[in-house]
PDB file of C-alpha atoms and ligand atoms in Angstrom:
ATOM      1  CA  UNK A 578     106.774 129.628  90.553  1.00  0.00           C
ATOM      2  CA  UNK A 579     105.979 127.386  87.876  1.00  0.00           C
ATOM      3  CA  UNK A 580     107.600 124.334  90.131  1.00  0.00           C
ATOM      4  CA  UNK A 581     105.645 125.439  92.834  1.00  0.00           C
ATOM      5  CA  UNK A 582     102.519 125.699  90.881  1.00  0.00           C
ATOM      6  CA  UNK A 583     102.781 122.259  90.083  1.00  0.00           C
ATOM      7  CA  UNK A 584     103.358 120.499  93.089  1.00  0.00           C
ATOM      8  CA  UNK A 585      99.723 122.334  94.238  1.00  0.00           C
ATOM      9  CA  UNK A 586      97.972 121.033  91.062  1.00  0.00           C
ATOM     10  CA  UNK A 587      99.453 117.444  91.800  1.00  0.00           C
ATOM     11  CA  UNK A 588      98.435 117.732  95.075  1.00  0.00           C
ATOM     12  CA  UNK A 589      94.765 119.155  94.396  1.00  0.00           C
ATOM     13  CA  UNK A 590      94.524 115.987  91.808  1.00  0.00           C
ATOM     14  CA  UNK A 591      95.418 113.644  93.986  1.00  0.00           C
ATOM     15  CA  UNK A 592      93.350 114.882  96.957  1.00  0.00           C
ATOM     16  CA  UNK A 593      90.369 115.607  94.421  1.00  0.00           C
ATOM     17  CA  UNK A 594      90.954 111.624  93.713  1.00  0.00           C
ATOM     18  CA  UNK A 595      90.313 110.815  97.254  1.00  0.00           C
ATOM     19  CA  UNK A 596      86.679 110.951  97.619  1.00  0.00           C
ATOM     20  CA  UNK A 597      85.879 109.094  94.419  1.00  0.00           C
ATOM     21  CA  UNK A 598      87.725 105.599  95.540  1.00  0.00           C
ATOM     22  CA  UNK A 599      85.338 103.500  96.470  1.00  0.00           C
ATOM     23  CA  UNK A 600      82.926 106.056  97.835  1.00  0.00           C
ATOM     24  CA  UNK A 601      79.214 106.574  96.840  1.00  0.00           C
ATOM     25  CA  UNK A 602      78.560 109.574  97.904  1.00  0.00           C
ATOM     26  CA  UNK A 603      74.660 110.622  97.166  1.00  0.00           C
ATOM     27  CA  UNK A 604      73.140 113.780  98.370  1.00  0.00           C
ATOM     28  CA  UNK A 605      69.417 112.719  98.657  1.00  0.00           C
ATOM     29  CA  UNK A 606      68.291 115.539  97.372  1.00  0.00           C
ATOM     30  CA  UNK A 607      70.073 115.817  94.215  1.00  0.00           C
ATOM     31  CA  UNK A 608      71.652 112.702  93.435  1.00  0.00           C
ATOM     32  CA  UNK A 609      72.412 113.051  89.917  1.00  0.00           C
ATOM     33  CA  UNK A 610      73.771 116.540  90.457  1.00  0.00           C
ATOM     34  CA  UNK A 611      76.417 114.720  93.420  1.00  0.00           C
ATOM     35  CA  UNK A 612      76.977 112.197  90.623  1.00  0.00           C
ATOM     36  CA  UNK A 613      77.437 114.868  87.780  1.00  0.00           C
ATOM     37  CA  UNK A 614      80.001 117.123  89.837  1.00  0.00           C
ATOM     38  CA  UNK A 615      82.051 114.315  90.667  1.00  0.00           C
ATOM     39  CA  UNK A 616      82.716 113.012  87.334  1.00  0.00           C
ATOM     40  CA  UNK A 617      83.229 116.720  86.625  1.00  0.00           C
ATOM     41  CA  UNK A 618      85.822 116.916  89.024  1.00  0.00           C
ATOM     42  CA  UNK A 619      87.610 113.443  87.986  1.00  0.00           C
ATOM     43  CA  UNK A 620      87.447 114.326  84.553  1.00  0.00           C
ATOM     44  CA  UNK A 621      89.159 117.639  85.301  1.00  0.00           C
ATOM     45  CA  UNK A 622      91.400 115.490  87.494  1.00  0.00           C
ATOM     46  CA  UNK A 623      92.576 113.641  84.709  1.00  0.00           C
ATOM     47  CA  UNK A 624      93.193 116.319  82.457  1.00  0.00           C
ATOM     48  CA  UNK A 625      95.670 117.567  85.429  1.00  0.00           C
ATOM     49  CA  UNK A 626      97.666 114.325  86.017  1.00  0.00           C
ATOM     50  CA  UNK A 627      98.021 113.767  81.996  1.00  0.00           C
ATOM     51  CA  UNK A 628      99.544 117.654  81.535  1.00  0.00           C
ATOM     52  CA  UNK A 629     101.836 116.386  85.068  1.00  0.00           C
ATOM     53  CA  UNK A 630     102.272 113.259  83.350  1.00  0.00           C
ATOM     54  CA  UNK A 631     106.412 113.110  82.546  1.00  0.00           C
ATOM     55  CA  UNK A 632     107.134 110.479  80.331  1.00  0.00           C
ATOM     56  CA  UNK A 633     110.593 110.743  80.705  1.00  0.00           C
ATOM     57  CA  UNK A 634     110.304 110.051  85.021  1.00  0.00           C
ATOM     58  CA  UNK A 635     110.884 106.838  86.057  1.00  0.00           C
ATOM     59  CA  UNK A 636     108.502 104.671  88.973  1.00  0.00           C
ATOM     60  CA  UNK A 637     111.311 103.891  91.632  1.00  0.00           C
ATOM     61  CA  UNK A 638     112.936 100.544  91.343  1.00  0.00           C
ATOM     62  CA  UNK A 639     114.189  98.167  94.168  1.00  0.00           C
ATOM     63  CA  UNK A 640     116.368  95.446  94.965  1.00  0.00           C
ATOM     64  CA  UNK A 641     115.636  91.708  95.231  1.00  0.00           C
ATOM     65  CA  UNK A 642     115.911  91.324  98.411  1.00  0.00           C
ATOM     66  CA  UNK A 643     112.502  93.759  98.762  1.00  0.00           C
ATOM     67  CA  UNK A 644     110.088  91.553  96.816  1.00  0.00           C
ATOM     68  CA  UNK A 645     107.190  91.120  98.606  1.00  0.00           C
ATOM     69  CA  UNK A 646     106.659  87.080  98.661  1.00  0.00           C
ATOM     70  CA  UNK A 647     104.245  85.292  99.116  1.00  0.00           C
ATOM     71  CA  UNK A 648     102.749  87.875  96.229  1.00  0.00           C
ATOM     72  CA  UNK A 649      99.046  89.363  97.086  1.00  0.00           C
ATOM     73  CA  UNK A 650      96.033  88.924  94.781  1.00  0.00           C
ATOM     74  CA  UNK A 651      93.516  90.968  93.791  1.00  0.00           C
ATOM     75  CA  UNK A 652      90.339  90.853  91.465  1.00  0.00           C
ATOM     76  CA  UNK A 653      86.483  91.071  91.838  1.00  0.00           C
ATOM     77  CA  UNK A 654      85.898  88.044  92.605  1.00  0.00           C
ATOM     78  CA  UNK A 655      88.243  85.152  94.663  1.00  0.00           C
ATOM     79  CA  UNK A 656      91.292  83.330  93.778  1.00  0.00           C
ATOM     80  CA  UNK A 657      89.888  80.079  93.453  1.00  0.00           C
ATOM     81  CA  UNK A 658      87.238  81.918  90.261  1.00  0.00           C
ATOM     82  CA  UNK A 659      90.257  83.835  88.263  1.00  0.00           C
ATOM     83  CA  UNK A 660      89.916  82.457  84.644  1.00  0.00           C
ATOM     84  CA  UNK A 661      92.548  79.598  83.497  1.00  0.00           C
ATOM     85  CA  UNK A 662      93.445  80.391  79.503  1.00  0.00           C
ATOM     86  CA  UNK A 663      94.661  77.724  77.345  1.00  0.00           C
ATOM     87  CA  UNK A 664      98.151  78.843  76.784  1.00  0.00           C
ATOM     88  CA  UNK A 665      98.926  76.461  73.936  1.00  0.00           C
ATOM     89  CA  UNK A 666      96.279  77.886  71.909  1.00  0.00           C
ATOM     90  CA  UNK A 667      96.473  81.636  73.101  1.00  0.00           C
ATOM     91  CA  UNK A 668      96.476  85.103  71.145  1.00  0.00           C
ATOM     92  CA  UNK A 669      96.287  88.275  71.527  1.00  0.00           C
ATOM     93  CA  UNK A 670      93.821  90.054  69.768  1.00  0.00           C
ATOM     94  CA  UNK A 671      94.202  93.097  68.347  1.00  0.00           C
ATOM     95  CA  UNK A 672      91.524  96.180  67.199  1.00  0.00           C
ATOM     96  CA  UNK A 673      91.632 100.062  66.474  1.00  0.00           C
ATOM     97  CA  UNK A 674      93.813 101.734  65.023  1.00  0.00           C
ATOM     98  CA  UNK A 675      96.642  99.225  64.461  1.00  0.00           C
ATOM     99  CA  UNK A 676      98.000  98.605  60.518  1.00  0.00           C
ATOM    100  CA  UNK A 677      98.730  94.937  61.316  1.00  0.00           C
ATOM    101  CA  UNK A 678      95.668  93.243  63.432  1.00  0.00           C
ATOM    102  CA  UNK A 679      97.386  89.496  63.150  1.00  0.00           C
ATOM    103  CA  UNK A 680      96.620  87.944  66.548  1.00  0.00           C
ATOM    104  CA  UNK A 681     100.215  87.453  68.893  1.00  0.00           C
ATOM    105  CA  UNK A 682     101.218  83.683  70.014  1.00  0.00           C
ATOM    106  CA  UNK A 683     102.826  83.738  73.470  1.00  0.00           C
ATOM    107  CA  UNK A 684     105.822  82.229  71.649  1.00  0.00           C
ATOM    108  CA  UNK A 685     105.145  85.399  69.128  1.00  0.00           C
ATOM    109  CA  UNK A 686     105.476  87.675  71.798  1.00  0.00           C
ATOM    110  CA  UNK A 687     108.316  86.134  73.400  1.00  0.00           C
ATOM    111  CA  UNK A 688     110.541  87.034  70.014  1.00  0.00           C
ATOM    112  CA  UNK A 689     110.335  90.207  70.951  1.00  0.00           C
ATOM    113  CA  UNK A 690     112.785  92.465  73.270  1.00  0.00           C
ATOM    114  CA  UNK A 691     112.096  92.069  77.119  1.00  0.00           C
ATOM    115  CA  UNK A 692     112.386  93.658  79.565  1.00  0.00           C
ATOM    116  CA  UNK A 693     112.577  92.973  83.433  1.00  0.00           C
ATOM    117  CA  UNK A 694     111.725  95.505  86.040  1.00  0.00           C
ATOM    118  CA  UNK A 695     111.490  95.413  90.096  1.00  0.00           C
ATOM    119  CA  UNK A 696     108.613  98.065  91.022  1.00  0.00           C
ATOM    120  CA  UNK A 697     105.902  98.934  93.347  1.00  0.00           C
ATOM    121  CA  UNK A 698     102.475  97.920  92.643  1.00  0.00           C
ATOM    122  CA  UNK A 699     100.035  99.986  94.720  1.00  0.00           C
ATOM    123  CA  UNK A 700      96.078  98.902  95.273  1.00  0.00           C
ATOM    124  CA  UNK A 701      93.598 101.593  95.539  1.00  0.00           C
ATOM    125  CA  UNK A 702      92.076  99.550  98.256  1.00  0.00           C
ATOM    126  CA  UNK A 703      95.323 100.525 100.738  1.00  0.00           C
ATOM    127  CA  UNK A 704      97.860  97.766  99.989  1.00  0.00           C
ATOM    128  CA  UNK A 705     101.442  98.099  98.280  1.00  0.00           C
ATOM    129  CA  UNK A 706     103.825  94.794  97.168  1.00  0.00           C
ATOM    130  CA  UNK A 707     106.935  95.219  95.191  1.00  0.00           C
ATOM    131  CA  UNK A 708     107.442  92.575  92.527  1.00  0.00           C
ATOM    132  CA  UNK A 709     109.429  91.351  89.781  1.00  0.00           C
ATOM    133  CA  UNK A 710     107.535  91.471  86.295  1.00  0.00           C
ATOM    134  CA  UNK A 711     109.395  91.031  82.538  1.00  0.00           C
ATOM    135  CA  UNK A 712     108.004  91.288  79.184  1.00  0.00           C
ATOM    136  CA  UNK A 713     107.406  93.255  76.177  1.00  0.00           C
ATOM    137  CA  UNK A 714     107.640  96.861  76.306  1.00  0.00           C
ATOM    138  CA  UNK A 715     104.184  98.012  74.900  1.00  0.00           C
ATOM    139  CA  UNK A 716     105.467 101.092  73.557  1.00  0.00           C
ATOM    140  CA  UNK A 717     107.916  98.482  71.108  1.00  0.00           C
ATOM    141  CA  UNK A 718     104.724  96.205  70.748  1.00  0.00           C
ATOM    142  CA  UNK A 719     102.874  99.396  68.850  1.00  0.00           C
ATOM    143  CA  UNK A 720     105.019 100.346  67.011  1.00  0.00           C
ATOM    144  CA  UNK A 721     106.363  96.468  65.901  1.00  0.00           C
ATOM    145  CA  UNK A 722     102.082  96.359  64.859  1.00  0.00           C
ATOM    146  CA  UNK A 723     102.217  99.451  63.429  1.00  0.00           C
ATOM    147  CA  UNK A 724      99.555 101.186  65.591  1.00  0.00           C
ATOM    148  CA  UNK A 725      98.480 105.224  65.709  1.00  0.00           C
ATOM    149  CA  UNK A 726     100.260 106.248  68.407  1.00  0.00           C
ATOM    150  CA  UNK A 727      99.105 109.869  67.486  1.00  0.00           C
ATOM    151  CA  UNK A 728      95.229 107.918  69.463  1.00  0.00           C
ATOM    152  CA  UNK A 729      94.446 108.683  72.680  1.00  0.00           C
ATOM    153  CA  UNK A 730      93.851 105.368  74.083  1.00  0.00           C
ATOM    154  CA  UNK A 731      95.374 102.130  74.728  1.00  0.00           C
ATOM    155  CA  UNK A 732      92.087  99.540  75.385  1.00  0.00           C
ATOM    156  CA  UNK A 733      92.639  95.815  77.184  1.00  0.00           C
ATOM    157  CA  UNK A 734      90.086  92.873  77.338  1.00  0.00           C
ATOM    158  CA  UNK A 735      90.189  90.725  80.167  1.00  0.00           C
ATOM    159  CA  UNK A 736      89.725  86.689  80.093  1.00  0.00           C
ATOM    160  CA  UNK A 737      87.002  87.384  83.089  1.00  0.00           C
ATOM    161  CA  UNK A 738      85.152  90.186  81.786  1.00  0.00           C
ATOM    162  CA  UNK A 739      87.284  92.752  83.017  1.00  0.00           C
ATOM    163  CA  UNK A 740      88.270  96.078  80.971  1.00  0.00           C
ATOM    164  CA  UNK A 741      90.588  99.155  81.046  1.00  0.00           C
ATOM    165  CA  UNK A 742      92.490 101.830  79.669  1.00  0.00           C
ATOM    166  CA  UNK A 743      95.256 103.835  79.767  1.00  0.00           C
ATOM    167  CA  UNK A 744      96.337 107.336  77.950  1.00  0.00           C
ATOM    168  CA  UNK A 745      98.941 106.941  74.523  1.00  0.00           C
ATOM    169  CA  UNK A 746     101.475 108.802  76.859  1.00  0.00           C
ATOM    170  CA  UNK A 747     101.914 106.635  79.388  1.00  0.00           C
ATOM    171  CA  UNK A 748     101.440 103.334  76.794  1.00  0.00           C
ATOM    172  CA  UNK A 749     104.634 104.857  75.263  1.00  0.00           C
ATOM    173  CA  UNK A 750     106.177 104.909  78.933  1.00  0.00           C
ATOM    174  CA  UNK A 751     109.634 102.725  78.628  1.00  0.00           C
ATOM    175  CA  UNK A 752     108.126 100.750  81.966  1.00  0.00           C
ATOM    176  CA  UNK A 753     104.889 100.404  80.560  1.00  0.00           C
ATOM    177  CA  UNK A 754     105.516  96.048  79.575  1.00  0.00           C
ATOM    178  CA  UNK A 755     103.213  93.522  78.334  1.00  0.00           C
ATOM    179  CA  UNK A 756     104.176  91.517  81.158  1.00  0.00           C
ATOM    180  CA  UNK A 757     104.671  87.246  80.761  1.00  0.00           C
ATOM    181  CA  UNK A 758     106.968  86.239  83.724  1.00  0.00           C
ATOM    182  CA  UNK A 759     106.527  86.732  87.183  1.00  0.00           C
ATOM    183  CA  UNK A 760     110.020  86.561  89.267  1.00  0.00           C
ATOM    184  CA  UNK A 761     111.553  84.983  85.881  1.00  0.00           C
ATOM    185  CA  UNK A 762     108.789  82.362  85.482  1.00  0.00           C
ATOM    186  CA  UNK A 763     105.665  82.618  82.971  1.00  0.00           C
ATOM    187  CA  UNK A 764     102.741  84.571  84.538  1.00  0.00           C
ATOM    188  CA  UNK A 765     100.151  82.061  86.987  1.00  0.00           C
ATOM    189  CA  UNK A 766      96.787  82.145  86.469  1.00  0.00           C
ATOM    190  CA  UNK A 767      95.379  84.072  89.529  1.00  0.00           C
ATOM    191  CA  UNK A 768      98.141  86.637  89.045  1.00  0.00           C
ATOM    192  CA  UNK A 769      97.140  87.616  85.100  1.00  0.00           C
ATOM    193  CA  UNK A 770      98.400  84.594  82.735  1.00  0.00           C
ATOM    194  CA  UNK A 771      99.452  84.832  80.125  1.00  0.00           C
ATOM    195  CA  UNK A 772      99.946  88.437  79.271  1.00  0.00           C
ATOM    196  CA  UNK A 773      98.950  91.248  81.971  1.00  0.00           C
ATOM    197  CA  UNK A 774      99.823  94.874  81.661  1.00  0.00           C
ATOM    198  CA  UNK A 775     102.082  95.763  84.256  1.00  0.00           C
ATOM    199  CA  UNK A 776     102.347 100.062  84.461  1.00  0.00           C
ATOM    200  CA  UNK A 777     104.012 100.981  87.372  1.00  0.00           C
ATOM    201  CA  UNK A 778     103.510 104.792  86.724  1.00  0.00           C
ATOM    202  CA  UNK A 779      99.258 104.199  87.379  1.00  0.00           C
ATOM    203  CA  UNK A 780      97.502 102.206  90.413  1.00  0.00           C
ATOM    204  CA  UNK A 781      96.639  98.102  90.659  1.00  0.00           C
ATOM    205  CA  UNK A 782      93.482  98.382  88.835  1.00  0.00           C
ATOM    206  CA  UNK A 783      94.986 100.263  85.759  1.00  0.00           C
ATOM    207  CA  UNK A 784      97.409  96.217  85.496  1.00  0.00           C
ATOM    208  CA  UNK A 785      94.650  94.729  83.887  1.00  0.00           C
ATOM    209  CA  UNK A 786      95.591  90.675  83.942  1.00  0.00           C
ATOM    210  CA  UNK A 787      94.900  87.928  81.833  1.00  0.00           C
ATOM    211  CA  UNK A 788      94.642  90.437  78.571  1.00  0.00           C
ATOM    212  CA  UNK A 789      93.031  88.498  75.345  1.00  0.00           C
ATOM    213  CA  UNK A 790      92.351  91.771  73.432  1.00  0.00           C
ATOM    214  CA  UNK A 791      94.059  95.421  72.804  1.00  0.00           C
ATOM    215  CA  UNK A 792      92.781  98.183  70.737  1.00  0.00           C
ATOM    216  CA  UNK A 793      94.377 101.639  69.767  1.00  0.00           C
ATOM    217  CA  UNK A 794      91.263 104.086  69.845  1.00  0.00           C
ATOM    218  CA  UNK A 795      90.374 107.593  70.249  1.00  0.00           C
ATOM    219  CA  UNK A 796      86.827 106.694  71.384  1.00  0.00           C
ATOM    220  CA  UNK A 797      87.044 106.393  75.582  1.00  0.00           C
ATOM    221  CA  UNK A 798      86.519 103.332  76.322  1.00  0.00           C
ATOM    222  CA  UNK A 799      86.117 103.426  80.528  1.00  0.00           C
ATOM    223  CA  UNK A 800      86.885 100.512  82.861  1.00  0.00           C
ATOM    224  CA  UNK A 801      85.395  98.111  85.268  1.00  0.00           C
ATOM    225  CA  UNK A 802      86.485  99.975  88.286  1.00  0.00           C
ATOM    226  CA  UNK A 803      86.234 103.546  85.948  1.00  0.00           C
ATOM    227  CA  UNK A 804      83.292 103.101  85.251  1.00  0.00           C
ATOM    228  CA  UNK A 805      82.297 102.820  88.906  1.00  0.00           C
ATOM    229  CA  UNK A 806      83.286 106.104  89.788  1.00  0.00           C
ATOM    230  CA  UNK A 807      87.290 105.766  90.072  1.00  0.00           C
ATOM    231  CA  UNK A 808      89.617 108.070  88.718  1.00  0.00           C
ATOM    232  CA  UNK A 809      90.199 107.282  85.146  1.00  0.00           C
ATOM    233  CA  UNK A 810      94.354 108.481  84.948  1.00  0.00           C
ATOM    234  CA  UNK A 811      95.024 107.170  88.683  1.00  0.00           C
ATOM    235  CA  UNK A 812      98.552 107.723  88.480  1.00  0.00           C
ATOM    236  CA  UNK A 813     100.371 106.493  91.458  1.00  0.00           C
TER     237      UNK A 813
HETATM  238  N1  MTE B1417      91.571  90.441  84.570  1.00  0.00           N
HETATM  239  C1  MTE B1417      91.650  91.301  86.056  1.00  0.00           C
HETATM  240  N2  MTE B1417      92.859  92.246  85.764  1.00  0.00           N
HETATM  241  C2  MTE B1417      92.406  93.202  86.700  1.00  0.00           C
HETATM  242  C3  MTE B1417      91.882  92.953  88.287  1.00  0.00           C
HETATM  243  C4  MTE B1417      90.970  91.909  87.924  1.00  0.00           C
HETATM  244  O1  MTE B1417      89.578  91.910  89.156  1.00  0.00           O
HETATM  245  N3  MTE B1417      90.880  90.845  86.929  1.00  0.00           N
HETATM  246  N4  MTE B1417      91.735  93.357  89.169  1.00  0.00           N
HETATM  247  C5  MTE B1417      92.783  95.036  89.703  1.00  0.00           C
HETATM  248  C6  MTE B1417      93.204  95.150  90.633  1.00  0.00           C
HETATM  249  S1  MTE B1417      91.650  96.223  91.426  1.00  0.00           S
HETATM  250  C7  MTE B1417      94.477  94.983  91.259  1.00  0.00           C
HETATM  251  S2  MTE B1417      94.686  95.390  92.351  1.00  0.00           S
HETATM  252  C8  MTE B1417      95.269  93.795  90.480  1.00  0.00           C
HETATM  253  C9  MTE B1417      95.579  92.899  91.867  1.00  0.00           C
HETATM  254  O2  MTE B1417      96.755  91.949  90.640  1.00  0.00           O
HETATM  255  P1  MTE B1417      97.698  90.970  91.426  1.00  0.00           P
HETATM  256  O3  MTE B1417      97.008  89.845  91.780  1.00  0.00           O
HETATM  257  O4  MTE B1417      98.739  90.655  90.638  1.00  0.00           O
HETATM  258  O5  MTE B1417      97.798  91.580  92.793  1.00  0.00           O
HETATM  259  O6  MTE B1417      94.506  93.732  89.175  1.00  0.00           O
HETATM  260  C10 MTE B1417      94.093  94.475  88.298  1.00  0.00           C
HETATM  261  N5  MTE B1417      93.890  93.792  87.336  1.00  0.00           N
HETATM  262 MO1   MO B1418      93.522  97.130  92.922  1.00  0.00          MO
END
């Protein structure tokens, strides 16, 4: 019974997410009302998805021969405009409720234990690819720097002005990594070099690339697409 109820809630949550993705519904007579309604639905949807999220359930993994080659690029601009970050001087900046905010170089990030995963990447636009990402589990990193993991959000700011944020339970999920490598080699510029979030339990736009700043906070940080109406939790 409980199982059926959670399935129903999940179906409702996913169904309710659909009309929000990229669709600008406006009732000409009551534009604000329609907008408020959709935002209220999306906020409710976030709560349902957070309640259903099982921090121990793993996203499916795949075999090496299932990897999509070449990978697929997406951003809010064309591939030739992707930012190029200087890896020699790069330092990941830390903010918010973190005890040790000393920035991290790439060399330092590589001294931490690395995890590798072959997982599916699902974009809200309706395509999916399978790839192999490796890097530092975000939970491991957060504990290393003394983050207050009782906070609600982890937020990310990127080299191209993109930004996003995730809930703490998803940040601590074992498959959520600060990815440094793709197919065993350092990430390339358009695909998120030098550091990107790889979180296979969420949709593609919750995987910020070329991360410059990471913060832990209780103040809702939103995101580039989230602030334009995309459902914030966006579990996949
Ligand atoms: N910095 C940055 N990260 C980003 C985006 C972006 O425009 N800028 N787009 C997001 C979206 S919508 C998708 S689908 C994925 C695409 O990642 P890929 O190019 O590795 O496939 O990156 C996400 N992260
Ligand atoms: Mo996307």
